[in-house]
Tab-separated table of C-alpha atoms in Angstrom:
chain	number	residue	atom	x	y	z
G	1	MET	CA	-7.627	16.933	14.437
G	2	ASN	CA	-8.048	13.176	14.442
G	3	LYS	CA	-10.580	11.015	16.280
G	4	SER	CA	-8.511	10.511	19.443
G	5	GLU	CA	-7.765	14.235	19.703
G	6	LEU	CA	-11.485	14.972	19.303
G	7	ILE	CA	-12.310	12.484	22.067
G	8	ASP	CA	-9.753	14.161	24.344
G	9	ALA	CA	-11.233	17.601	23.597
G	10	ILE	CA	-14.824	16.449	24.203
G	11	ALA	CA	-13.824	14.835	27.499
G	12	ALA	CA	-12.026	17.975	28.656
G	13	ASP	CA	-14.798	20.374	27.603
G	14	ALA	CA	-17.646	18.297	29.037
G	15	GLY	CA	-15.814	17.200	32.175
G	16	ILE	CA	-16.408	13.515	31.445
G	17	THR	CA	-14.109	10.533	31.044
G	18	LYS	CA	-12.445	9.728	27.752
G	19	ALA	CA	-14.409	6.463	27.662
G	20	ALA	CA	-17.714	8.344	27.940
G	21	ALA	CA	-16.605	10.871	25.304
G	22	LYS	CA	-15.610	8.025	22.958
G	23	LEU	CA	-18.972	6.336	23.460
G	24	ALA	CA	-20.822	9.602	22.742
G	25	LEU	CA	-18.779	10.299	19.593
G	26	GLU	CA	-19.227	6.765	18.268
G	27	SER	CA	-22.965	6.998	18.935
G	28	PHE	CA	-23.139	10.278	17.009
G	29	LEU	CA	-21.161	8.911	14.058
G	30	GLY	CA	-23.181	5.687	14.014
G	31	ASN	CA	-26.484	7.554	13.969
G	32	VAL	CA	-25.287	9.888	11.208
G	33	GLY	CA	-24.128	6.912	9.137
G	34	SER	CA	-27.323	4.914	9.587
G	35	THR	CA	-29.493	7.928	8.739
G	36	LEU	CA	-27.528	8.542	5.530
G	37	LYS	CA	-27.686	4.854	4.570
G	38	LYS	CA	-31.477	5.053	4.839
G	39	GLY	CA	-31.448	8.021	2.451
G	40	GLY	CA	-32.170	10.600	5.143
G	41	ARG	CA	-30.768	14.078	5.577
G	42	ILE	CA	-29.061	15.557	8.632
G	43	SER	CA	-28.959	19.273	9.331
G	44	LEU	CA	-27.272	20.783	12.385
G	45	VAL	CA	-27.816	24.538	12.395
G	46	GLY	CA	-24.522	26.391	12.719
G	47	PHE	CA	-22.492	23.244	12.005
G	48	GLY	CA	-23.404	21.587	8.713
G	49	SER	CA	-25.710	19.400	6.663
G	50	TRP	CA	-25.225	15.932	5.207
G	51	SER	CA	-27.193	14.111	2.543
G	52	VAL	CA	-26.737	11.405	-0.071
G	53	SER	CA	-27.342	11.996	-3.755
G	54	ALA	CA	-27.281	9.693	-6.768
G	55	ARG	CA	-24.926	10.194	-9.685
G	56	ALA	CA	-25.974	8.781	-13.036
G	57	ALA	CA	-23.681	6.615	-15.133
G	58	ARG	CA	-21.649	8.631	-17.595
G	59	ASP	CA	-18.789	8.531	-20.049
G	60	GLY	CA	-15.377	9.673	-18.864
G	61	ARG	CA	-11.906	9.913	-20.310
G	62	ASN	CA	-8.673	8.267	-19.212
G	63	PRO	CA	-6.263	11.214	-18.905
G	64	GLN	CA	-3.201	9.103	-19.767
G	65	THR	CA	-4.525	7.477	-22.928
G	66	GLY	CA	-7.419	9.734	-23.897
G	67	LYS	CA	-9.598	6.626	-24.277
G	68	THR	CA	-13.311	6.908	-23.420
G	69	ILE	CA	-14.379	4.845	-20.392
G	70	LYS	CA	-17.714	4.125	-18.722
G	71	ILE	CA	-18.167	5.454	-15.180
G	72	ALA	CA	-20.788	3.516	-13.228
G	73	ALA	CA	-23.707	5.111	-11.396
G	74	LYS	CA	-23.161	5.576	-7.651
G	75	LYS	CA	-24.375	7.289	-4.534
G	76	CYS	CA	-22.221	9.950	-2.927
G	77	SER	CA	-22.510	12.014	0.216
G	78	LYS	CA	-22.845	15.786	0.127
G	79	ILE	CA	-21.512	17.879	2.955
């Protein structure tokens, strides 16, 4: 299911217009994104949880050449 199909389904289930369903979905996604950017955690019982964790820098290996490479530290989301 893509975003437009989800908007159509929300509109049909809730009995609202597609414009209102799109606004509600974009509000939800925006609030989830801003909470994660602030380092927060989101937990919706029966649906899922999202959080951001930090990965330390580490050594990796190029699979084609076998040469050791440096992988930079980064933040990644956990679902």
